[in-house]
């Protein structure tokens, strides 16, 4: 596997919004919920969770899209690429669409969520699978194992 700690930049499809991270991801995941399927027009959303303090927009201004609720999904206003999500109540974290990072092939999902909504033909190499999200009490152990 490629070392994902060295990949720090990402961008939308058209390049009008660019960003960077200054840390390694806390965890990587594939979400199979129907919302992610619809927003990606694909079978799942591949993302990497980072501390908010390590993330910054370096070019452009993302716009809010998706459902416009308490969980904020950010997109490029021009090409409409889904860039990142700021989950409700988790302001210390940003969930970046890993496929937008340089050398995206390095981002394999460690966990997969919402497998109860997964399309029947989809398989991922995720180490752990959850029918919804992992219980909050499991997150510290998952983060620690991913960090190894």
PDB file of C-alpha atoms in Angstrom:
ATOM      1  CA  UNK A   1       0.000   0.000   0.000  1.00  0.00           C
ATOM      2  CA  UNK A   2       1.100   3.564  -0.677  1.00  0.00           C
ATOM      3  CA  UNK A   3       1.947   5.766   2.328  1.00  0.00           C
ATOM      4  CA  UNK A   4      -1.029   8.140   2.660  1.00  0.00           C
ATOM      5  CA  UNK A   5       0.738  10.398   5.142  1.00  0.00           C
ATOM      6  CA  UNK A   6       2.592  12.116   2.285  1.00  0.00           C
ATOM      7  CA  UNK A   7      -0.502  13.098   0.276  1.00  0.00           C
ATOM      8  CA  UNK A   8      -1.605  16.523   1.365  1.00  0.00           C
ATOM      9  CA  UNK A   9      -3.493  18.136  -1.519  1.00  0.00           C
ATOM     10  CA  UNK A  10      -6.852  17.644  -3.150  1.00  0.00           C
ATOM     11  CA  UNK A  11      -9.084  19.392  -5.644  1.00  0.00           C
ATOM     12  CA  UNK A  12     -12.436  19.274  -7.339  1.00  0.00           C
ATOM     13  CA  UNK A  13     -12.730  17.968 -10.878  1.00  0.00           C
ATOM     14  CA  UNK A  14     -12.368  21.380 -12.530  1.00  0.00           C
ATOM     15  CA  UNK A  15      -9.670  22.622 -10.144  1.00  0.00           C
ATOM     16  CA  UNK A  16     -11.501  25.799  -9.067  1.00  0.00           C
ATOM     17  CA  UNK A  17     -11.539  24.585  -5.449  1.00  0.00           C
ATOM     18  CA  UNK A  18      -8.352  23.194  -3.963  1.00  0.00           C
ATOM     19  CA  UNK A  19      -7.475  22.187  -0.431  1.00  0.00           C
ATOM     20  CA  UNK A  20      -4.730  20.654   1.646  1.00  0.00           C
ATOM     21  CA  UNK A  21      -4.320  18.727   4.863  1.00  0.00           C
ATOM     22  CA  UNK A  22      -1.325  18.810   7.167  1.00  0.00           C
ATOM     23  CA  UNK A  23      -1.905  15.514   8.975  1.00  0.00           C
ATOM     24  CA  UNK A  24      -2.553  11.919   8.166  1.00  0.00           C
ATOM     25  CA  UNK A  25      -6.201  10.758   8.144  1.00  0.00           C
ATOM     26  CA  UNK A  26      -7.730   9.530  11.379  1.00  0.00           C
ATOM     27  CA  UNK A  27      -9.650   6.818   9.520  1.00  0.00           C
ATOM     28  CA  UNK A  28     -10.859   5.972   6.017  1.00  0.00           C
ATOM     29  CA  UNK A  29     -14.333   4.712   5.207  1.00  0.00           C
ATOM     30  CA  UNK A  30     -16.823   3.736   2.555  1.00  0.00           C
ATOM     31  CA  UNK A  31     -20.402   4.793   3.261  1.00  0.00           C
ATOM     32  CA  UNK A  32     -23.084   2.779   1.488  1.00  0.00           C
ATOM     33  CA  UNK A  33     -26.099   4.863   2.594  1.00  0.00           C
ATOM     34  CA  UNK A  34     -28.533   5.787  -0.146  1.00  0.00           C
ATOM     35  CA  UNK A  35     -27.764   9.485   0.451  1.00  0.00           C
ATOM     36  CA  UNK A  36     -24.089   8.940  -0.370  1.00  0.00           C
ATOM     37  CA  UNK A  37     -25.063   6.787  -3.347  1.00  0.00           C
ATOM     38  CA  UNK A  38     -27.246   9.594  -4.670  1.00  0.00           C
ATOM     39  CA  UNK A  39     -24.729  12.397  -3.998  1.00  0.00           C
ATOM     40  CA  UNK A  40     -21.876  10.481  -5.663  1.00  0.00           C
ATOM     41  CA  UNK A  41     -23.981   8.824  -8.399  1.00  0.00           C
ATOM     42  CA  UNK A  42     -22.088   5.699  -7.412  1.00  0.00           C
ATOM     43  CA  UNK A  43     -22.290   2.693  -5.120  1.00  0.00           C
ATOM     44  CA  UNK A  44     -20.710   4.407  -2.080  1.00  0.00           C
ATOM     45  CA  UNK A  45     -18.788   7.439  -0.884  1.00  0.00           C
ATOM     46  CA  UNK A  46     -15.084   6.954  -0.103  1.00  0.00           C
ATOM     47  CA  UNK A  47     -13.838   9.397   2.506  1.00  0.00           C
ATOM     48  CA  UNK A  48     -11.038  10.150   4.949  1.00  0.00           C
ATOM     49  CA  UNK A  49     -11.609  11.833   8.303  1.00  0.00           C
ATOM     50  CA  UNK A  50      -9.150  14.559   9.370  1.00  0.00           C
ATOM     51  CA  UNK A  51      -8.873  16.961  12.296  1.00  0.00           C
ATOM     52  CA  UNK A  52     -10.382  20.310  11.223  1.00  0.00           C
ATOM     53  CA  UNK A  53      -7.263  22.182  12.280  1.00  0.00           C
ATOM     54  CA  UNK A  54      -5.212  20.287   9.670  1.00  0.00           C
ATOM     55  CA  UNK A  55      -7.531  21.207   6.768  1.00  0.00           C
ATOM     56  CA  UNK A  56      -7.620  24.398   4.739  1.00  0.00           C
ATOM     57  CA  UNK A  57      -9.053  25.619   1.457  1.00  0.00           C
ATOM     58  CA  UNK A  58      -6.199  26.959  -0.687  1.00  0.00           C
ATOM     59  CA  UNK A  59      -8.188  28.090  -3.731  1.00  0.00           C
ATOM     60  CA  UNK A  60     -11.828  28.926  -4.364  1.00  0.00           C
ATOM     61  CA  UNK A  61     -14.900  28.960  -2.180  1.00  0.00           C
ATOM     62  CA  UNK A  62     -16.941  25.796  -1.656  1.00  0.00           C
ATOM     63  CA  UNK A  63     -20.730  26.013  -1.516  1.00  0.00           C
ATOM     64  CA  UNK A  64     -23.121  24.013   0.636  1.00  0.00           C
ATOM     65  CA  UNK A  65     -25.105  21.359  -1.202  1.00  0.00           C
ATOM     66  CA  UNK A  66     -26.853  18.119  -0.429  1.00  0.00           C
ATOM     67  CA  UNK A  67     -29.661  18.443   2.074  1.00  0.00           C
ATOM     68  CA  UNK A  68     -28.577  21.816   3.574  1.00  0.00           C
ATOM     69  CA  UNK A  69     -29.111  20.467   7.091  1.00  0.00           C
ATOM     70  CA  UNK A  70     -27.054  20.494  10.266  1.00  0.00           C
ATOM     71  CA  UNK A  71     -24.505  18.209   8.601  1.00  0.00           C
ATOM     72  CA  UNK A  72     -22.970  20.430   5.943  1.00  0.00           C
ATOM     73  CA  UNK A  73     -21.858  18.962   2.608  1.00  0.00           C
ATOM     74  CA  UNK A  74     -19.535  21.211   0.598  1.00  0.00           C
ATOM     75  CA  UNK A  75     -19.257  21.231  -3.199  1.00  0.00           C
ATOM     76  CA  UNK A  76     -17.463  23.155  -5.924  1.00  0.00           C
ATOM     77  CA  UNK A  77     -19.942  25.739  -7.173  1.00  0.00           C
ATOM     78  CA  UNK A  78     -18.759  25.255 -10.757  1.00  0.00           C
ATOM     79  CA  UNK A  79     -18.278  21.520 -11.408  1.00  0.00           C
ATOM     80  CA  UNK A  80     -20.416  20.460  -8.411  1.00  0.00           C
ATOM     81  CA  UNK A  81     -17.863  17.915  -7.139  1.00  0.00           C
ATOM     82  CA  UNK A  82     -18.701  16.846  -3.578  1.00  0.00           C
ATOM     83  CA  UNK A  83     -15.575  17.929  -1.702  1.00  0.00           C
ATOM     84  CA  UNK A  84     -16.029  17.366   2.017  1.00  0.00           C
ATOM     85  CA  UNK A  85     -18.521  17.154   4.859  1.00  0.00           C
ATOM     86  CA  UNK A  86     -18.617  18.788   8.255  1.00  0.00           C
ATOM     87  CA  UNK A  87     -20.661  16.336  10.335  1.00  0.00           C
ATOM     88  CA  UNK A  88     -23.277  17.701  12.716  1.00  0.00           C
ATOM     89  CA  UNK A  89     -21.897  18.115  16.221  1.00  0.00           C
ATOM     90  CA  UNK A  90     -18.357  17.167  15.175  1.00  0.00           C
ATOM     91  CA  UNK A  91     -16.842  20.561  14.370  1.00  0.00           C
ATOM     92  CA  UNK A  92     -13.361  19.287  15.232  1.00  0.00           C
ATOM     93  CA  UNK A  93     -13.427  17.015  12.158  1.00  0.00           C
ATOM     94  CA  UNK A  94     -13.796  17.234   8.399  1.00  0.00           C
ATOM     95  CA  UNK A  95     -14.657  14.242   6.229  1.00  0.00           C
ATOM     96  CA  UNK A  96     -12.938  14.656   2.843  1.00  0.00           C
ATOM     97  CA  UNK A  97     -13.930  12.710  -0.277  1.00  0.00           C
ATOM     98  CA  UNK A  98     -10.759  10.657  -0.626  1.00  0.00           C
ATOM     99  CA  UNK A  99     -11.146  10.251  -4.394  1.00  0.00           C
ATOM    100  CA  UNK A 100     -10.320  13.979  -4.730  1.00  0.00           C
ATOM    101  CA  UNK A 101      -6.919  13.624  -3.058  1.00  0.00           C
ATOM    102  CA  UNK A 102      -3.714  13.339  -5.066  1.00  0.00           C
ATOM    103  CA  UNK A 103      -2.904   9.646  -5.504  1.00  0.00           C
ATOM    104  CA  UNK A 104      -6.397   8.655  -4.392  1.00  0.00           C
ATOM    105  CA  UNK A 105      -5.546   4.988  -4.971  1.00  0.00           C
ATOM    106  CA  UNK A 106      -3.819   5.028  -1.569  1.00  0.00           C
ATOM    107  CA  UNK A 107      -7.117   5.553   0.253  1.00  0.00           C
ATOM    108  CA  UNK A 108      -8.597   2.138   0.884  1.00  0.00           C
ATOM    109  CA  UNK A 109     -11.576   2.017   3.271  1.00  0.00           C
ATOM    110  CA  UNK A 110     -10.723   0.733   6.748  1.00  0.00           C
ATOM    111  CA  UNK A 111     -14.394   0.646   7.745  1.00  0.00           C
ATOM    112  CA  UNK A 112     -17.613   0.551   5.766  1.00  0.00           C
ATOM    113  CA  UNK A 113     -20.883   1.944   7.068  1.00  0.00           C
ATOM    114  CA  UNK A 114     -24.567   1.557   6.227  1.00  0.00           C
ATOM    115  CA  UNK A 115     -24.051  -1.912   4.821  1.00  0.00           C
ATOM    116  CA  UNK A 116     -27.787  -2.493   5.291  1.00  0.00           C
ATOM    117  CA  UNK A 117     -28.271  -0.095   2.328  1.00  0.00           C
ATOM    118  CA  UNK A 118     -25.361  -1.448   0.289  1.00  0.00           C
ATOM    119  CA  UNK A 119     -26.000  -2.445  -3.306  1.00  0.00           C
ATOM    120  CA  UNK A 120     -25.883  -6.259  -3.402  1.00  0.00           C
ATOM    121  CA  UNK A 121     -22.964  -6.524  -5.854  1.00  0.00           C
ATOM    122  CA  UNK A 122     -20.596  -4.169  -3.975  1.00  0.00           C
ATOM    123  CA  UNK A 123     -17.549  -5.422  -2.121  1.00  0.00           C
ATOM    124  CA  UNK A 124     -14.780  -3.396  -0.474  1.00  0.00           C
ATOM    125  CA  UNK A 125     -11.571  -4.397   1.303  1.00  0.00           C
ATOM    126  CA  UNK A 126     -12.762  -2.738   4.540  1.00  0.00           C
ATOM    127  CA  UNK A 127     -11.553  -4.409   7.733  1.00  0.00           C
ATOM    128  CA  UNK A 128     -14.786  -3.639   9.607  1.00  0.00           C
ATOM    129  CA  UNK A 129     -18.396  -3.415   8.439  1.00  0.00           C
ATOM    130  CA  UNK A 130     -21.318  -1.774  10.220  1.00  0.00           C
ATOM    131  CA  UNK A 131     -25.023  -1.866   9.361  1.00  0.00           C
ATOM    132  CA  UNK A 132     -25.221   1.861  10.296  1.00  0.00           C
ATOM    133  CA  UNK A 133     -22.406   3.883  11.947  1.00  0.00           C
ATOM    134  CA  UNK A 134     -20.115   2.253  14.501  1.00  0.00           C
ATOM    135  CA  UNK A 135     -21.274   2.785  18.077  1.00  0.00           C
ATOM    136  CA  UNK A 136     -19.525   5.864  19.543  1.00  0.00           C
ATOM    137  CA  UNK A 137     -17.792   3.739  22.165  1.00  0.00           C
ATOM    138  CA  UNK A 138     -16.039   1.753  19.378  1.00  0.00           C
ATOM    139  CA  UNK A 139     -14.506   4.809  17.666  1.00  0.00           C
ATOM    140  CA  UNK A 140     -11.446   5.168  19.961  1.00  0.00           C
ATOM    141  CA  UNK A 141     -10.404   1.544  19.308  1.00  0.00           C
ATOM    142  CA  UNK A 142     -11.051   1.865  15.553  1.00  0.00           C
ATOM    143  CA  UNK A 143      -9.007   5.080  15.352  1.00  0.00           C
ATOM    144  CA  UNK A 144      -6.178   3.505  17.349  1.00  0.00           C
ATOM    145  CA  UNK A 145      -6.112   0.412  15.150  1.00  0.00           C
ATOM    146  CA  UNK A 146      -6.169   2.487  11.942  1.00  0.00           C
ATOM    147  CA  UNK A 147      -3.279   4.633  13.260  1.00  0.00           C
ATOM    148  CA  UNK A 148      -0.997   1.566  13.580  1.00  0.00           C
TER     149      UNK A 148
END
